[in-house]
Coordinates of C-alpha atoms and ligand atoms in Angstrom, one line a residue:
M296 CA -34.1 -10.7 4.0
P297 CA -32.1 -7.6 3.1
H298 CA -31.5 -5.0 5.8
P299 CA -34.0 -2.1 5.5
S300 CA -31.0 0.3 5.2
E301 CA -30.0 -1.2 1.9
P302 CA -32.4 0.4 -0.6
V303 CA -30.2 -0.1 -3.7
R304 CA -29.5 -3.7 -3.0
R305 CA -33.2 -4.3 -2.3
T306 CA -34.1 -2.7 -5.6
L307 CA -31.8 -5.0 -7.4
L308 CA -33.0 -8.0 -5.6
K309 CA -36.6 -7.0 -6.4
A310 CA -35.8 -6.8 -10.1
F311 CA -33.8 -9.9 -9.9
A312 CA -36.4 -11.9 -8.0
A313 CA -38.7 -11.8 -10.9
T314 CA -36.2 -13.2 -13.4
P315 CA -35.6 -16.9 -14.3
A316 CA -32.0 -16.4 -13.2
A317 CA -33.2 -15.6 -9.7
A318 CA -35.4 -18.6 -9.7
A319 CA -32.5 -20.7 -10.6
L320 CA -30.9 -19.9 -7.2
G321 CA -33.9 -21.4 -5.5
G322 CA -35.1 -20.5 -2.1
L323 CA -34.6 -16.7 -2.4
A324 CA -37.2 -15.0 -0.3
A325 CA -39.0 -12.0 -2.0
P326 CA -37.7 -8.7 -0.7
A327 CA -39.9 -5.8 0.0
A328 CA -40.7 -3.6 -3.1
E329 CA -38.7 -0.4 -3.2
A330 CA -39.8 3.2 -3.7
A331 CA -36.3 4.7 -4.1
T332 CA -33.4 4.0 -6.4
A333 CA -29.7 4.9 -6.3
E334 CA -30.6 8.0 -8.5
G335 CA -32.9 9.4 -5.9
P336 CA -36.7 9.2 -5.2
A337 CA -38.6 7.3 -7.8
A338 CA -42.1 8.0 -9.2
P339 CA -44.7 6.9 -6.7
A340 CA -44.2 3.1 -6.5
P341 CA -47.1 0.7 -6.3
Q342 CA -47.7 -0.1 -2.6
A343 CA -45.6 -2.9 -1.3
A344 CA -46.3 -5.8 1.0
P345 CA -43.3 -7.3 2.7
G346 CA -42.5 -10.6 1.0
I347 CA -44.9 -10.3 -1.9
V348 CA -43.2 -10.5 -5.3
K349 CA -45.8 -9.1 -7.7
S350 CA -46.8 -5.5 -8.2
L351 CA -49.8 -4.4 -6.1
P352 CA -51.3 -1.3 -7.9
D353 CA -53.5 0.8 -5.7
P354 CA -56.6 0.5 -7.8
Y355 CA -56.5 -3.3 -7.4
F356 CA -55.1 -4.1 -4.0
T357 CA -55.2 -3.1 -0.3
V358 CA -52.1 -4.2 1.5
R359 CA -52.8 -5.8 4.9
G360 CA -49.6 -6.7 6.7
T361 CA -47.9 -9.5 4.7
N362 CA -51.1 -9.9 2.7
A363 CA -52.8 -8.1 -0.3
E364 CA -56.5 -8.0 -0.5
A365 CA -58.0 -7.6 -4.0
R366 CA -60.5 -4.7 -4.2
F367 CA -63.8 -6.4 -4.7
D368 CA -65.3 -3.3 -6.4
A369 CA -62.5 -3.6 -9.0
F370 CA -63.7 -7.1 -10.0
A371 CA -66.2 -5.2 -12.0
D372 CA -63.8 -5.0 -14.9
T373 CA -62.6 -8.6 -14.7
G374 CA -64.3 -11.6 -16.3
F375 CA -65.4 -14.8 -14.7
L376 CA -61.8 -15.7 -13.9
T377 CA -59.6 -13.5 -11.7
P378 CA -56.3 -12.7 -13.6
A379 CA -53.2 -13.8 -11.6
D380 CA -52.1 -10.2 -11.3
R381 CA -55.4 -9.2 -9.7
F382 CA -55.6 -12.3 -7.3
F383 CA -55.4 -11.7 -3.5
V384 CA -52.3 -13.0 -1.7
R385 CA -52.4 -14.5 1.8
N386 CA -48.9 -15.1 3.1
H387 CA -48.1 -16.2 6.6
T388 CA -44.5 -15.1 6.0
S389 CA -43.1 -14.3 2.6
T390 CA -43.1 -15.7 -0.9
P391 CA -40.1 -18.0 -1.5
V392 CA -38.8 -17.8 -5.1
L393 CA -38.4 -21.4 -6.0
D394 CA -37.0 -23.1 -9.1
A395 CA -39.1 -25.8 -10.6
E396 CA -36.0 -27.7 -11.7
D397 CA -34.7 -28.0 -8.2
W398 CA -38.0 -28.7 -6.6
R399 CA -39.3 -32.1 -5.5
L400 CA -42.2 -33.3 -3.6
T401 CA -41.7 -36.0 -0.8
L402 CA -44.5 -38.2 0.4
W403 CA -43.7 -40.1 3.6
G404 CA -45.3 -41.7 6.7
D405 CA -46.8 -45.0 7.9
G406 CA -49.8 -44.5 5.5
L407 CA -47.6 -45.6 2.6
H408 CA -47.1 -49.3 1.8
G409 CA -43.3 -49.2 1.7
R410 CA -43.1 -46.8 4.6
R411 CA -40.2 -45.2 2.8
P412 CA -40.3 -41.7 1.4
V413 CA -41.3 -41.4 -2.2
H414 CA -40.2 -38.4 -4.3
F415 CA -41.7 -36.7 -7.4
T416 CA -39.8 -34.1 -9.4
Y417 CA -41.6 -31.3 -11.3
G418 CA -40.9 -33.2 -14.6
H419 CA -42.5 -36.4 -13.1
L420 CA -45.7 -34.5 -12.2
R421 CA -45.9 -32.8 -15.6
D422 CA -45.7 -36.2 -17.3
L423 CA -48.6 -37.6 -15.3
P424 CA -52.2 -37.3 -16.7
S425 CA -53.4 -33.7 -16.0
V426 CA -56.8 -32.3 -15.1
T427 CA -58.0 -28.7 -15.4
R428 CA -60.5 -27.3 -13.0
T429 CA -62.0 -23.9 -12.2
A430 CA -62.1 -23.3 -8.4
L431 CA -62.2 -20.4 -6.0
V432 CA -59.6 -19.9 -3.4
E433 CA -61.1 -18.0 -0.5
C434 CA -59.6 -17.2 2.9
A435 CA -61.6 -18.5 5.9
G436 CA -61.5 -15.0 7.2
N437 CA -62.8 -13.3 4.1
G438 CA -65.4 -10.7 5.2
R439 CA -63.9 -10.7 8.8
S440 CA -64.0 -6.9 9.2
L441 CA -67.8 -7.0 8.8
Y442 CA -68.1 -8.7 12.2
A443 CA -66.9 -5.4 13.6
T444 CA -68.3 -2.8 11.2
Q445 CA -71.7 -4.4 10.7
Q446 CA -72.3 -6.4 13.8
G447 CA -70.2 -4.4 16.4
Q448 CA -68.3 -7.5 17.4
T449 CA -64.6 -8.0 18.2
V450 CA -62.6 -10.5 16.2
S451 CA -58.9 -11.1 15.8
G452 CA -57.0 -11.6 12.5
T453 CA -56.5 -9.8 9.2
A454 CA -59.3 -7.3 8.6
W455 CA -60.4 -8.4 5.2
T456 CA -63.4 -6.9 3.5
L457 CA -64.7 -9.1 0.7
G458 CA -61.7 -9.4 -1.5
A459 CA -59.8 -12.4 0.0
V460 CA -61.3 -14.5 -2.8
G461 CA -60.6 -15.2 -6.5
A462 CA -61.5 -17.7 -9.2
A463 CA -58.9 -19.3 -11.4
R464 CA -58.5 -22.2 -13.8
W465 CA -56.0 -24.6 -12.2
R466 CA -54.2 -27.3 -14.1
G467 CA -52.3 -30.1 -12.4
V468 CA -52.4 -33.7 -11.3
R469 CA -55.0 -35.3 -9.1
L470 CA -53.6 -35.8 -5.6
G471 CA -55.2 -39.2 -5.7
E472 CA -53.1 -40.2 -8.7
V473 CA -49.9 -39.2 -6.9
L474 CA -51.0 -41.0 -3.6
R475 CA -51.7 -44.2 -5.5
R476 CA -48.4 -44.1 -7.3
A477 CA -46.7 -43.5 -3.9
G478 CA -48.4 -46.6 -2.5
L479 CA -51.3 -45.3 -0.4
A480 CA -52.1 -47.9 2.3
H481 CA -55.8 -48.9 2.6
D482 CA -55.9 -47.7 6.3
A483 CA -54.4 -44.2 5.7
V484 CA -56.8 -41.6 7.0
D485 CA -55.0 -38.2 7.1
L486 CA -52.4 -36.2 5.2
L487 CA -50.3 -33.3 6.4
P488 CA -49.2 -31.2 3.4
R489 CA -46.5 -28.7 4.2
G490 CA -45.2 -25.6 2.5
L491 CA -41.6 -24.6 1.8
D492 CA -42.0 -21.0 3.0
A493 CA -40.2 -19.9 6.1
P494 CA -41.6 -21.0 9.5
Y495 CA -44.4 -18.9 10.9
V496 CA -43.3 -17.1 14.1
S497 CA -45.9 -15.1 16.1
G498 CA -45.7 -13.6 19.6
G499 CA -42.3 -15.3 20.1
T500 CA -43.6 -18.7 19.2
D501 CA -42.2 -20.6 16.2
Y502 CA -45.2 -22.6 14.8
G503 CA -43.1 -24.3 12.1
R504 CA -43.9 -24.3 8.4
V505 CA -47.5 -23.9 7.2
R506 CA -49.2 -27.3 7.3
R507 CA -52.8 -28.3 7.6
P508 CA -54.3 -31.8 7.9
L509 CA -56.4 -33.0 5.0
S510 CA -58.5 -36.1 5.1
V511 CA -57.6 -38.9 2.6
A512 CA -61.3 -39.0 1.6
K513 CA -61.2 -35.3 0.5
A514 CA -57.8 -35.8 -1.1
L515 CA -59.1 -38.7 -3.3
D516 CA -62.3 -36.8 -4.1
D517 CA -61.2 -33.6 -6.0
V518 CA -57.9 -32.2 -4.7
I519 CA -55.2 -31.3 -7.3
L520 CA -51.5 -30.6 -7.2
A521 CA -51.7 -27.5 -9.4
Y522 CA -48.8 -26.2 -11.5
E523 CA -50.7 -23.8 -13.8
M524 CA -53.0 -20.9 -13.0
N525 CA -55.1 -19.5 -15.9
G526 CA -53.0 -21.3 -18.5
E527 CA -49.6 -20.0 -17.2
P528 CA -47.1 -21.6 -14.7
L529 CA -48.1 -20.7 -11.2
P530 CA -46.8 -17.2 -10.2
Y531 CA -44.3 -17.1 -7.3
D532 CA -46.9 -15.6 -4.9
H533 CA -49.5 -18.2 -5.7
G534 CA -47.4 -21.2 -4.9
H535 CA -44.8 -21.7 -7.7
P536 CA -43.9 -24.4 -8.7
V537 CA -46.7 -26.5 -7.2
R538 CA -49.6 -25.9 -4.7
L539 CA -52.6 -27.8 -3.6
I540 CA -56.0 -26.7 -4.7
V541 CA -58.7 -28.0 -2.3
P542 CA -62.0 -27.0 -3.9
N543 CA -64.7 -25.6 -1.6
W544 CA -62.6 -25.7 1.5
V545 CA -61.1 -22.7 3.4
G546 CA -58.1 -21.3 1.6
I547 CA -55.6 -22.5 4.3
A548 CA -56.1 -26.1 2.9
S549 CA -54.7 -25.1 -0.5
V550 CA -51.1 -25.2 0.7
K551 CA -48.7 -23.2 -1.5
W552 CA -45.1 -24.0 -2.4
L553 CA -45.8 -27.6 -1.5
G554 CA -42.7 -29.5 -0.2
D555 CA -43.9 -32.7 1.5
I556 CA -46.9 -34.6 2.5
E557 CA -47.1 -36.8 5.6
V558 CA -49.4 -39.8 5.0
S559 CA -50.7 -41.3 8.2
T560 CA -52.9 -44.1 9.5
R561 CA -53.8 -41.9 12.5
P562 CA -55.5 -38.5 12.6
L563 CA -53.0 -35.6 12.3
T564 CA -53.0 -32.1 13.8
S565 CA -51.1 -28.9 13.4
P566 CA -51.5 -25.4 14.9
W567 CA -53.5 -24.7 11.8
S568 CA -56.1 -27.2 13.0
T569 CA -55.8 -26.8 16.7
D570 CA -55.0 -23.1 17.5
W571 CA -56.6 -21.5 14.4
Y572 CA -59.3 -22.4 11.9
R573 CA -61.8 -23.6 14.5
L574 CA -64.9 -21.7 15.6
L575 CA -64.4 -20.4 19.2
G576 CA -66.7 -18.3 21.2
E577 CA -70.0 -18.3 23.1
A578 CA -72.0 -19.9 20.3
H579 CA -69.6 -22.8 20.0
P580 CA -68.6 -25.8 22.0
P581 CA -66.1 -25.2 24.8
G582 CA -62.6 -25.7 23.3
G583 CA -64.0 -24.8 19.9
S584 CA -65.7 -26.6 17.0
A585 CA -64.0 -29.2 14.9
P586 CA -61.4 -27.8 12.5
I587 CA -63.3 -25.9 9.8
T588 CA -63.1 -27.3 6.3
R589 CA -65.9 -26.1 4.0
Q590 CA -66.3 -22.5 3.0
T591 CA -69.7 -20.8 3.2
L592 CA -71.8 -18.6 1.0
K593 CA -71.5 -14.9 0.2
S594 CA -72.5 -12.2 -2.3
G595 CA -71.4 -8.6 -2.8
H596 CA -71.8 -5.4 -4.9
Q597 CA -68.9 -4.4 -7.2
L598 CA -69.0 -0.9 -6.0
P599 CA -66.8 1.1 -3.6
F600 CA -68.3 1.5 -0.1
G601 CA -69.7 5.0 0.0
A602 CA -70.0 5.3 -3.8
A603 CA -72.0 8.3 -5.0
L604 CA -74.8 7.5 -7.5
E605 CA -76.8 10.0 -9.3
A606 CA -80.6 10.3 -8.6
G607 CA -83.1 9.9 -11.4
R608 CA -80.8 7.7 -13.5
V609 CA -80.9 4.0 -14.0
H610 CA -77.7 2.4 -12.6
R611 CA -76.7 -1.1 -13.4
L612 CA -75.7 -2.7 -10.1
T613 CA -73.3 -5.6 -10.5
G614 CA -71.8 -8.2 -8.2
R615 CA -70.8 -11.8 -7.6
A616 CA -72.3 -14.5 -5.5
W617 CA -71.0 -17.9 -4.5
S618 CA -71.5 -20.9 -2.2
A619 CA -69.3 -23.8 -1.3
H620 CA -72.3 -26.0 -0.5
A621 CA -74.2 -26.0 -3.8
P622 CA -74.6 -24.0 -7.0
V623 CA -76.1 -20.5 -6.5
R624 CA -79.9 -20.6 -7.2
T625 CA -80.8 -16.9 -6.8
V626 CA -79.5 -13.5 -6.0
E627 CA -81.8 -10.9 -4.7
V628 CA -81.1 -7.2 -4.1
S629 CA -82.7 -4.6 -1.9
A630 CA -82.2 -0.8 -1.9
D631 CA -84.5 -0.1 1.0
G632 CA -82.6 -1.8 3.8
G633 CA -84.2 -5.2 3.2
A634 CA -87.9 -4.2 3.2
T635 CA -88.3 -5.3 -0.4
W636 CA -86.2 -7.6 -2.6
R637 CA -85.9 -8.1 -6.3
R638 CA -84.3 -10.9 -8.2
A639 CA -81.0 -10.1 -9.9
H640 CA -80.1 -11.4 -13.4
L641 CA -77.5 -14.2 -13.3
H642 CA -74.8 -14.0 -16.0
D643 CA -73.1 -17.4 -15.5
A644 CA -74.4 -20.9 -15.3
P645 CA -74.4 -21.7 -11.6
R646 CA -71.9 -24.4 -10.5
R647 CA -70.8 -25.5 -7.1
G648 CA -67.4 -24.2 -6.2
A649 CA -67.6 -21.3 -8.6
W650 CA -69.2 -17.9 -8.5
V651 CA -71.9 -16.2 -10.7
R652 CA -71.8 -12.7 -11.8
W653 CA -75.1 -10.9 -11.3
S654 CA -76.7 -7.5 -12.2
A655 CA -79.8 -5.5 -11.4
P656 CA -81.0 -2.1 -12.6
W657 CA -81.7 0.5 -9.9
R658 CA -83.1 4.0 -10.4
P659 CA -82.8 5.9 -7.1
T660 CA -85.1 8.8 -6.8
R661 CA -84.4 10.3 -3.3
T662 CA -81.0 11.9 -2.6
G663 CA -79.1 11.1 0.6
P664 CA -77.6 8.0 2.2
A665 CA -78.9 4.5 1.1
T666 CA -78.0 0.9 1.9
L667 CA -77.7 -1.7 -0.8
L668 CA -78.1 -5.3 0.1
S669 CA -77.5 -8.5 -1.9
R670 CA -78.6 -12.0 -0.7
T671 CA -77.8 -15.3 -2.3
T672 CA -79.6 -18.6 -1.9
D673 CA -78.0 -21.8 -3.1
A674 CA -79.5 -25.0 -4.6
A675 CA -79.2 -26.8 -1.2
G676 CA -81.5 -24.1 0.3
N677 CA -78.9 -22.2 2.2
T678 CA -79.6 -18.4 2.3
Q679 CA -77.4 -15.6 3.6
P680 CA -78.6 -14.7 7.1
D681 CA -79.0 -11.1 8.4
R682 CA -76.3 -11.8 11.0
A683 CA -73.4 -14.1 11.0
V684 CA -72.8 -16.3 14.1
H685 CA -69.9 -14.7 15.9
N686 CA -66.6 -16.5 16.5
T687 CA -63.6 -14.9 18.1
Q688 CA -61.3 -15.4 15.1
G689 CA -63.8 -14.0 12.6
Y690 CA -64.1 -17.0 10.3
L691 CA -66.9 -17.9 7.8
F692 CA -68.7 -14.5 7.6
D693 CA -71.8 -15.3 5.7
A694 CA -74.3 -12.5 6.5
V695 CA -75.9 -10.2 4.0
V696 CA -73.5 -7.3 3.4
R697 CA -74.9 -3.8 4.1
H698 CA -73.3 -1.7 1.4
P699 CA -73.5 2.1 2.1
V700 CA -73.9 4.5 -0.9
T701 CA -74.9 8.1 -1.3
V702 CA -77.5 9.2 -3.8
V703 CA -76.6 12.7 -5.1
Ligands
LIG230 N1 -49.5 -22.0 1.9 C1 -48.3 -21.7 2.5 N2 -47.3 -22.5 2.3 N3 -48.2 -20.6 3.2 C2 -49.2 -19.7 3.4 O1 -49.0 -18.7 4.1 N4 -51.6 -19.3 3.1 C3 -52.9 -20.1 3.0 C4 -53.0 -20.8 1.7 N5 -51.8 -21.6 1.5 C5 -50.5 -20.1 2.9 C6 -50.6 -21.2 2.1 C7 -54.1 -19.2 3.0 S1 -54.6 -18.8 4.6 C8 -54.8 -18.9 1.9 S2 -56.3 -18.0 2.1 C9 -54.4 -19.2 0.6 O2 -53.1 -19.9 0.6 C10 -54.2 -18.0 -0.3 O3 -53.8 -18.3 -1.6 P1 -53.3 -17.2 -2.5 O4 -52.2 -16.4 -1.8 O5 -52.7 -17.8 -3.8 O6 -54.5 -16.3 -2.9

């Protein structure tokens, strides 16, 4: 990474990083975005997150450390799919700017017949039969800050509100297809996909490169090696040239900048399945739950917290609801703190693994503070509870969100 006292060089690198020429170098890490140039102070630059390549305009993103949360309220002007330039970014370190031409994927381990590494180039993957699938990517900690703000509980980790989620149309190759071509052994049980981003170092410990075990059963079910997002090559920040998309599972499973996959006849672990992404705390077994896999269900209003709404007018409340268990069945809204509920109108055909947009009219009469609630129920009978079960790392928040507004 450039030294912070090198603004001009950083500016050049920033501009350069987004060009194909930069990509041709391969392995160049994204520098921090720059607010000043050699000529002097520039116009207010979009906020920057260290290591994120794309622009993060204020109206669309909140920067949280090395991550950028999408503003959930700003989804109001997006369609069913989240455009790539509005999609949240969760980076343990920084976005590596990789060249597809130099890239290759290596499969290795005792779970392959030949027990010898097998390589696939980008061209190889593009020549294999492709599939296109709409899927959400959602961080396991999406909604984490609500454990504190809504339930008064302490949790560790990035303080996301509701915007660590997005929906995209992913095109790529079935992981099952690639595993079969590599010679998947009948007794293989686990995979360990690993990213090409820099090793993750925290509190003086080097945890190595991001990697998270994935069962062969899930891999053969619906996982894809994605090279396109919404009809375009994957952007650098979202895993260029190839990432995993693991539908309905927590976002950490969808490893970006995929470099290699260990294929094993024995269960595999990594710090991302032992130290993190387990439910720890009083409500859970000593030592924690099994590694979490499936996401949960949520809904929210596309309105800033604290929005002012005029009394005596009909407002069209809008939002989104989703469940990783089953298609959404209903969304209900309440404007009286949960005493009474009304059904919202659903604007998309509910499907598992995708969200539905919803709306409901509301005509407030009394001025002052009010709390809006939304609650979804899925086709498997899961309903958002009033309180989420606490875990110390703040994963899988699923409770009804209490959304403060002011009627004026
Ligand atoms: N893969 C790599 N190699 N490095 C990462 O930091 N973050 C994971 C996952 N894959 C990560 C990764 C997490 S925690 C999430 S939520 C998703 O990527 C976020 O994907 P996005 O940044 O494209 O939204």
